[in-house]
PDB file of C-alpha atoms in Angstrom:
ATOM      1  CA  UNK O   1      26.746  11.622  41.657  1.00 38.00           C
ATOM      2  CA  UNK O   2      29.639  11.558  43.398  1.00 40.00           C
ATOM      3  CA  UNK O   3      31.046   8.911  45.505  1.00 41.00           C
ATOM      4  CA  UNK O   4      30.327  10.333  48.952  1.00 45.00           C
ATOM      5  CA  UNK O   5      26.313   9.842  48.302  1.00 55.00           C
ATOM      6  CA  UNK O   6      25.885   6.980  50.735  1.00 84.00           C
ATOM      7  CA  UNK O   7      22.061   6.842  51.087  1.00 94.00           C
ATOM      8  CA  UNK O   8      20.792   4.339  49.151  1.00 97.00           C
ATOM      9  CA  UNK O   9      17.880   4.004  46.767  1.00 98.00           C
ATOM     10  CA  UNK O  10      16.186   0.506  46.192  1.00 98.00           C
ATOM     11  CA  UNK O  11      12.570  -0.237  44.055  1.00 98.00           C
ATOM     12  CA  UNK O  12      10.346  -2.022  45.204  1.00 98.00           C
ATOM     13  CA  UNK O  13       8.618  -4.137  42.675  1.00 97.00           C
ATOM     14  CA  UNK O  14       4.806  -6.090  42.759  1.00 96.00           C
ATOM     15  CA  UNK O  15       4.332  -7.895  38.815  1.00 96.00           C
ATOM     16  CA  UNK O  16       3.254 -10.620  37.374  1.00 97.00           C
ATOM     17  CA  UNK O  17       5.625 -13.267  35.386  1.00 96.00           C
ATOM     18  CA  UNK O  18       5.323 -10.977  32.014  1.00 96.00           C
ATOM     19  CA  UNK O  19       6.042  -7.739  33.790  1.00 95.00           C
ATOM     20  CA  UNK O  20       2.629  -6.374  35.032  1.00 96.00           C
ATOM     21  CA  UNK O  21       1.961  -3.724  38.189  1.00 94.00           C
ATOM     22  CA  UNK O  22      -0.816  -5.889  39.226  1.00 92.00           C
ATOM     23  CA  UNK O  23      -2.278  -7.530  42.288  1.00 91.00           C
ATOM     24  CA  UNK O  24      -4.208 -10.481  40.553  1.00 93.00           C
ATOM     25  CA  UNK O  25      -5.798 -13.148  42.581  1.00 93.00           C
ATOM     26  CA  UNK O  26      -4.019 -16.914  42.566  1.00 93.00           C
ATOM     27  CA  UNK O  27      -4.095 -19.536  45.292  1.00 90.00           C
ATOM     28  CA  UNK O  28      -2.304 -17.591  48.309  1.00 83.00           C
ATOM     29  CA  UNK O  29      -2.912 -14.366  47.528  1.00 85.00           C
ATOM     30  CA  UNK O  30      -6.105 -13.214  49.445  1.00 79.00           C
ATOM     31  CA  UNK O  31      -5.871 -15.398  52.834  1.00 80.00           C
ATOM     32  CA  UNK O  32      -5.604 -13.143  54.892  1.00 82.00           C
ATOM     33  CA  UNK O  33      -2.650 -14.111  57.957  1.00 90.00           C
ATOM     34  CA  UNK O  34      -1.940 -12.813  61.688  1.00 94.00           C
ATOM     35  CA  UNK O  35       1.896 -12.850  60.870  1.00 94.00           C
ATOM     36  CA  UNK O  36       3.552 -11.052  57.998  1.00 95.00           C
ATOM     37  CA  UNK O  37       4.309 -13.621  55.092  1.00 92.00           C
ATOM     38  CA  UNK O  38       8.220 -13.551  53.900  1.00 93.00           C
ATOM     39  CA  UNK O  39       7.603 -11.589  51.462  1.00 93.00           C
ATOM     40  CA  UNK O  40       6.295  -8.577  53.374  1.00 95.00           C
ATOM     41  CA  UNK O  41       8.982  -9.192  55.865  1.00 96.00           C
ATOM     42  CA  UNK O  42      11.663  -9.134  53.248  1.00 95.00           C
ATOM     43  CA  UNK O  43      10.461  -6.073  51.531  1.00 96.00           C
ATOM     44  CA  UNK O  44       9.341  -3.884  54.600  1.00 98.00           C
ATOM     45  CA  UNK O  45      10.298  -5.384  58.109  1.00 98.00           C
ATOM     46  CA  UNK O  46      14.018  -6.681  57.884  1.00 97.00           C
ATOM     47  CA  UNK O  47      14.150  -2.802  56.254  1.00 97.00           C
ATOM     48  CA  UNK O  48      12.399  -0.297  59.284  1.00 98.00           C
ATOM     49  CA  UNK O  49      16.092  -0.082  61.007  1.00 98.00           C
ATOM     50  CA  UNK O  50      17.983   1.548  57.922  1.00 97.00           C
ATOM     51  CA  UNK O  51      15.343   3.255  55.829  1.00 98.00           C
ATOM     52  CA  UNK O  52      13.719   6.473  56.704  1.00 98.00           C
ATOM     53  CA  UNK O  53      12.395   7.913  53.073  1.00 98.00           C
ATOM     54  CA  UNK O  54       9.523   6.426  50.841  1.00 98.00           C
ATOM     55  CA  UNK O  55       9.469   7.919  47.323  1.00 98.00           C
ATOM     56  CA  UNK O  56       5.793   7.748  45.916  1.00 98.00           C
ATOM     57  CA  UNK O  57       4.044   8.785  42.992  1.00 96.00           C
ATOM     58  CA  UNK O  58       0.838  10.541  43.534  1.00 95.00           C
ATOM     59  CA  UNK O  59      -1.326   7.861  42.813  1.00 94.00           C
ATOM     60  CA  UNK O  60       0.389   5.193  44.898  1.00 96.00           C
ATOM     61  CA  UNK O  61       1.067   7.867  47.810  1.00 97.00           C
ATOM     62  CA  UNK O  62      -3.141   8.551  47.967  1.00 96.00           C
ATOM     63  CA  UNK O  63      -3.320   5.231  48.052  1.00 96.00           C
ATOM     64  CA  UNK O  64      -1.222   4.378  50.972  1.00 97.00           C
ATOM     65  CA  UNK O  65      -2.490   7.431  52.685  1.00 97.00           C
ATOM     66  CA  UNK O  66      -6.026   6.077  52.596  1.00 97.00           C
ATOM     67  CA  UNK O  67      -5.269   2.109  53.359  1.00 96.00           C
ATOM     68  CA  UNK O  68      -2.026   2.276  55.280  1.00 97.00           C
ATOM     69  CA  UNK O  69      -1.404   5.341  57.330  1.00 97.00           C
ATOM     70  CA  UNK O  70      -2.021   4.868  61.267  1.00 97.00           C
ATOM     71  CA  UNK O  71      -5.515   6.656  61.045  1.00 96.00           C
ATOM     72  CA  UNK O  72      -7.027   4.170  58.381  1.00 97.00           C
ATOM     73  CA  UNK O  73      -6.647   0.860  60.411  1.00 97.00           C
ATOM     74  CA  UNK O  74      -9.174  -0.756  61.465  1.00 95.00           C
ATOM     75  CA  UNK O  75      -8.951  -2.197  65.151  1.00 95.00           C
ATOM     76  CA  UNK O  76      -9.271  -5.680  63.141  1.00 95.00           C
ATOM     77  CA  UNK O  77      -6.001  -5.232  61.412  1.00 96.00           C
ATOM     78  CA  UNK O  78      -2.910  -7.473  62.621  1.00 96.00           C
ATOM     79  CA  UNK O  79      -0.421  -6.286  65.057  1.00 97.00           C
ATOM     80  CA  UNK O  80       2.237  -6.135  62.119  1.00 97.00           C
ATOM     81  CA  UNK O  81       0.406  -4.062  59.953  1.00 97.00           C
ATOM     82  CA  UNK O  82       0.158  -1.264  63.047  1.00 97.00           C
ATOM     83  CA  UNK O  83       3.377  -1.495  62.915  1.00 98.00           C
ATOM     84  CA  UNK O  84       4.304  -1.002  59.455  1.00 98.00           C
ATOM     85  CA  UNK O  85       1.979   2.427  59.495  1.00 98.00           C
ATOM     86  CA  UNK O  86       3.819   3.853  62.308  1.00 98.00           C
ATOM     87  CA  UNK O  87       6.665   3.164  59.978  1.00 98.00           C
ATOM     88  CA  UNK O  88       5.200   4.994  57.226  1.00 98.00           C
ATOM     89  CA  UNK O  89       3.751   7.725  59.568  1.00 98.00           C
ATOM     90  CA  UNK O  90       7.158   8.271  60.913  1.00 98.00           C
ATOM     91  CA  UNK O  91       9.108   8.022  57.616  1.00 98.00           C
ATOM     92  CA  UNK O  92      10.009  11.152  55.255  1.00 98.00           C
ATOM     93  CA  UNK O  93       7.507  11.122  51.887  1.00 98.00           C
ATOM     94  CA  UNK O  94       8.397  12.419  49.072  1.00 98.00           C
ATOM     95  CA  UNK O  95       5.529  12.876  46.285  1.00 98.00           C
ATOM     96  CA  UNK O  96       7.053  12.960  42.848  1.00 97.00           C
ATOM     97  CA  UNK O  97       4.306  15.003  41.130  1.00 94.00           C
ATOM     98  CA  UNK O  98       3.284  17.447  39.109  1.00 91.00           C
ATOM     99  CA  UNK O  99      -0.163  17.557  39.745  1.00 90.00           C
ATOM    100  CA  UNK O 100      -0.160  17.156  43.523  1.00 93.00           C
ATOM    101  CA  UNK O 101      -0.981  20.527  45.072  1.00 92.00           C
ATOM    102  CA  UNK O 102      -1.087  19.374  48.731  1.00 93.00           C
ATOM    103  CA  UNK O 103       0.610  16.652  50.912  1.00 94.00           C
ATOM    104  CA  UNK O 104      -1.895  15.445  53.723  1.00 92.00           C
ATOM    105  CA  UNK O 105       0.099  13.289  55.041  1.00 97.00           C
ATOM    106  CA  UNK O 106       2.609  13.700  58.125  1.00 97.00           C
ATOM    107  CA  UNK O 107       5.757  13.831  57.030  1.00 98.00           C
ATOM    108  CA  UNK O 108       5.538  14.373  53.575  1.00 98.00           C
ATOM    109  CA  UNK O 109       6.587  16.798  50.539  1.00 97.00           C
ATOM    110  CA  UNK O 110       5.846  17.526  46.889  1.00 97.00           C
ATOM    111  CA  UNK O 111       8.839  17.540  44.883  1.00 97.00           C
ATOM    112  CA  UNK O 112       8.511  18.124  40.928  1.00 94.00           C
ATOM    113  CA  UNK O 113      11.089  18.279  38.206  1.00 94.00           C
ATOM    114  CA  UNK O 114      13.921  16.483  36.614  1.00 96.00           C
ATOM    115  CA  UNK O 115      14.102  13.457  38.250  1.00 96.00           C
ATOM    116  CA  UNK O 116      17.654  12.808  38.368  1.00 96.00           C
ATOM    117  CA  UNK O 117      18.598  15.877  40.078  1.00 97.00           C
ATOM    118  CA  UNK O 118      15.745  15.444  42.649  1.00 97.00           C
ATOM    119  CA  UNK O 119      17.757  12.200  43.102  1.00 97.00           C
ATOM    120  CA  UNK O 120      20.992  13.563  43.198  1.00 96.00           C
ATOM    121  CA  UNK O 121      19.658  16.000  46.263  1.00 96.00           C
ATOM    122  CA  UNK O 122      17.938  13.658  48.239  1.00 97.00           C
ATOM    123  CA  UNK O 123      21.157  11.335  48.230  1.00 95.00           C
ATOM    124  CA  UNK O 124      22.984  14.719  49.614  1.00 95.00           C
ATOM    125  CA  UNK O 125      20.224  15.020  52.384  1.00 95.00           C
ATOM    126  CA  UNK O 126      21.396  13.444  55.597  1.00 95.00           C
ATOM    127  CA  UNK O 127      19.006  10.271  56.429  1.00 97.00           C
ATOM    128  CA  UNK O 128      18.971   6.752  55.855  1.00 97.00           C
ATOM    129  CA  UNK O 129      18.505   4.479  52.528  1.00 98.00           C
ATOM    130  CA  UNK O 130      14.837   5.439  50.566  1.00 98.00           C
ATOM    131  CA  UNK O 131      12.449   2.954  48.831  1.00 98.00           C
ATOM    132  CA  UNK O 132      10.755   3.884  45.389  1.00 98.00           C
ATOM    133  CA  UNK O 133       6.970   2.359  46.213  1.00 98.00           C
ATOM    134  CA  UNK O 134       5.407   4.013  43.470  1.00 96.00           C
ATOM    135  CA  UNK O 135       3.117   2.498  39.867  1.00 94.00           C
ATOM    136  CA  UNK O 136       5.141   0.818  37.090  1.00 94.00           C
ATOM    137  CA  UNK O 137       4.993   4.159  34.982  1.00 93.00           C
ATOM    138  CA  UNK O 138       6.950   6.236  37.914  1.00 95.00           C
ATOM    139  CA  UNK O 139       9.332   3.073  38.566  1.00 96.00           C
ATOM    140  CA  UNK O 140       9.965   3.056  35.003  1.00 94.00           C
ATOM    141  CA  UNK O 141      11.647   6.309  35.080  1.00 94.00           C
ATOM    142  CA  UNK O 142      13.866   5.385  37.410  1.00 96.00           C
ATOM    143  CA  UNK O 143      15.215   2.137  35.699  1.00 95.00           C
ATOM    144  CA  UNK O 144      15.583   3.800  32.475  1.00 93.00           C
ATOM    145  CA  UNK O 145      17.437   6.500  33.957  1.00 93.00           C
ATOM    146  CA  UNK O 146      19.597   4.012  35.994  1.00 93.00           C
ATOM    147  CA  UNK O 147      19.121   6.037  39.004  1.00 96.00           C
ATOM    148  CA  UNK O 148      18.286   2.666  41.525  1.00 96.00           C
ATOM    149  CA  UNK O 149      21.000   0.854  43.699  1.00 97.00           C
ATOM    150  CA  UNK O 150      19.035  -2.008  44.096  1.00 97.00           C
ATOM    151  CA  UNK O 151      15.869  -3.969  43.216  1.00 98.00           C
ATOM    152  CA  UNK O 152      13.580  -5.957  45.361  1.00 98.00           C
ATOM    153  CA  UNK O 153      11.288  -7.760  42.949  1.00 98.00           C
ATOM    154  CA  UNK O 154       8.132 -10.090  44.309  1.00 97.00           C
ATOM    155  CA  UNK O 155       7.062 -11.547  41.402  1.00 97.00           C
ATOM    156  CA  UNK O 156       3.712 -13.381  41.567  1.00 96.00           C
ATOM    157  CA  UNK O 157       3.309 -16.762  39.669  1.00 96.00           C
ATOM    158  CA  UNK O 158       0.428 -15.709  37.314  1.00 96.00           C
ATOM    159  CA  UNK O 159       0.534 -14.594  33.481  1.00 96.00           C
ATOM    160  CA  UNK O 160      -1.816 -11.282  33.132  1.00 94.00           C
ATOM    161  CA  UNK O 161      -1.474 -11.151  29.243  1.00 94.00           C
ATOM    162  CA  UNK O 162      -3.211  -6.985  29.309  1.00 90.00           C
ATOM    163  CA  UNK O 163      -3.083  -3.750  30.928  1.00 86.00           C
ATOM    164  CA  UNK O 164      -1.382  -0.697  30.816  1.00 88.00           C
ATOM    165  CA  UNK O 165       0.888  -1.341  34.151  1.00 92.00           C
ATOM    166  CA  UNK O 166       3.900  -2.861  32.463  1.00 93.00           C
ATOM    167  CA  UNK O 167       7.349  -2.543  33.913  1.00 94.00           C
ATOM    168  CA  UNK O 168       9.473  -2.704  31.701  1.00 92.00           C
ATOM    169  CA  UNK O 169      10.259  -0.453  28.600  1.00 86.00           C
ATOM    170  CA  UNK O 170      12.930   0.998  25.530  1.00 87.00           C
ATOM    171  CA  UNK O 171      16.073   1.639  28.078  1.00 87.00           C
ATOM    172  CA  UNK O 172      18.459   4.676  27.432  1.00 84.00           C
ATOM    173  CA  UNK O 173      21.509   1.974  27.552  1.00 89.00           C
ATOM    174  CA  UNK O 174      21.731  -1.352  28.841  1.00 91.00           C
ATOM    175  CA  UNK O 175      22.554  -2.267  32.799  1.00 92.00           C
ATOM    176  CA  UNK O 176      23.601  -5.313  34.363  1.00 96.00           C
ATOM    177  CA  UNK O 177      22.625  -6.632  37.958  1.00 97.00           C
ATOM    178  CA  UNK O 178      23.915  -8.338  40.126  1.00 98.00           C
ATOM    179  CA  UNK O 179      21.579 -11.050  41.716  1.00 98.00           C
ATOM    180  CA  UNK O 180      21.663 -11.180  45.376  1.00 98.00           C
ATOM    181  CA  UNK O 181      19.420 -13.228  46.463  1.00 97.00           C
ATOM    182  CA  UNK O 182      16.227 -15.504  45.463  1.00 98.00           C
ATOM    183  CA  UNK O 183      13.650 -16.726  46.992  1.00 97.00           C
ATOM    184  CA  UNK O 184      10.781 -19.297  46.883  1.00 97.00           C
ATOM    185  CA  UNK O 185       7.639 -18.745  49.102  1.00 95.00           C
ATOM    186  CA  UNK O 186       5.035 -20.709  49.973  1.00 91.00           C
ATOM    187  CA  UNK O 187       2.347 -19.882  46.892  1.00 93.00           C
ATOM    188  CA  UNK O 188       4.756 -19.859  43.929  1.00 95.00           C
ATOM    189  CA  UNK O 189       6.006 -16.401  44.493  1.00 96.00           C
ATOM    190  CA  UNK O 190       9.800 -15.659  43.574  1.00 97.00           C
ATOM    191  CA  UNK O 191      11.368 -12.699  45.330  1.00 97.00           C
ATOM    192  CA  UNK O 192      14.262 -11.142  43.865  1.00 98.00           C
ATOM    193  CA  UNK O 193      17.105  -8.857  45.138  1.00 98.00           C
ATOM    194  CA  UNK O 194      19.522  -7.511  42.673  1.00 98.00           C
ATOM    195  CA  UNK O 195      21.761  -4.797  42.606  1.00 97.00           C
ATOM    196  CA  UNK O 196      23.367  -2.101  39.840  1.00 97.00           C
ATOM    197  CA  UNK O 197      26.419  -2.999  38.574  1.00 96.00           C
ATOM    198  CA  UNK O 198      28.132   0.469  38.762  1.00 91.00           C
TER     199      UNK O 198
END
């Protein structure tokens, strides 16, 4: 990938302290809240302006299809969360399947394939940076295959011990980030921005 590939690609990352996809419970993380915590606002809101592509697997792009487009709100919902699926709505999707036959969702496409060179054209594409918001297995790929600029990491303060949704894995060779930032929220949660040393 040549220098002149300016979009950027950054994963976002949900685990628990030893590494797991997971959304347990813990003290904080089911009250449910009018304003977005920091977390959401680090990872999605501070991003709308310069980010116009989410990459999803299929699972995680059904999933968001059925909970977050416009269409699935309820009118109960907070104001912010309206507003993040008009973002989505409005945003390019890419579905990084094989087994996806059909995108139903505005805005979206099926790509399939190696995933490096899907990477290589979307960073040719004109558009803003792109967000990987897809399961550990899918997110996996992309760190072995050292394809992310950056990492945003929310790491929740609980030790899951099982389960097949585990980040991390052999890696092809080692990389090195650089840590950007760190921060402590209210319930224990860490979030973490790093980016590829290149």
């Amino acid at each position: 990938m040549g220098s002149n590939l300016t979009r950027k690609i950054t994963v976002n990352m949900y685990m628990t302290l030893d590494g797991y996809g997971e959304f347990p419970k813990y003290p904080g993380s089911d009250i449910r809240s009018e304003e977005p915590g920091e977390g959401f606002t680090d990872m999605w809101i501070n991003r709308y302006a310069s980010v116009d592509t989410i990459l999803y697997g299929r699972r995680s792009y059904e999933g968001h299809l059925a909970v977050h487009s416009e269409l699935a709100r309820k009118e109960s919902d907070p104001k912010y969360l309206f507003e993040f699926s008009r973002f989505l709505d409005s945003s390019q999707k890419i579905v990084l399947s094989h087994f996806l036959k059909k995108a139903e969702w505005q805005n979206s496409r099926i790509m399939k394939g190696d995933l490096s060179r899907i990477v290589a054209r979307l960073k040719r594409e004109p558009g803003k940076d792109m967000i990987v918001d897809a399961g550990p297995s899918l997110v996996q790929e992309f760190i072995q295959r050292g394809l992310a600029d950056d990492y945003r990491i929310h790491v929740m303060p609980v030790i899951f011990g099982r389960g097949k949704n585990y980040y991390w894995g052999s890696m092809l060779k080692q990389q090195t980030l650089k840590l950007l930032s760190v921060k402590s929220l209210k319930h224990g949660e860490l979030m973490l921005h790093y980016e590829t040393v290149r």
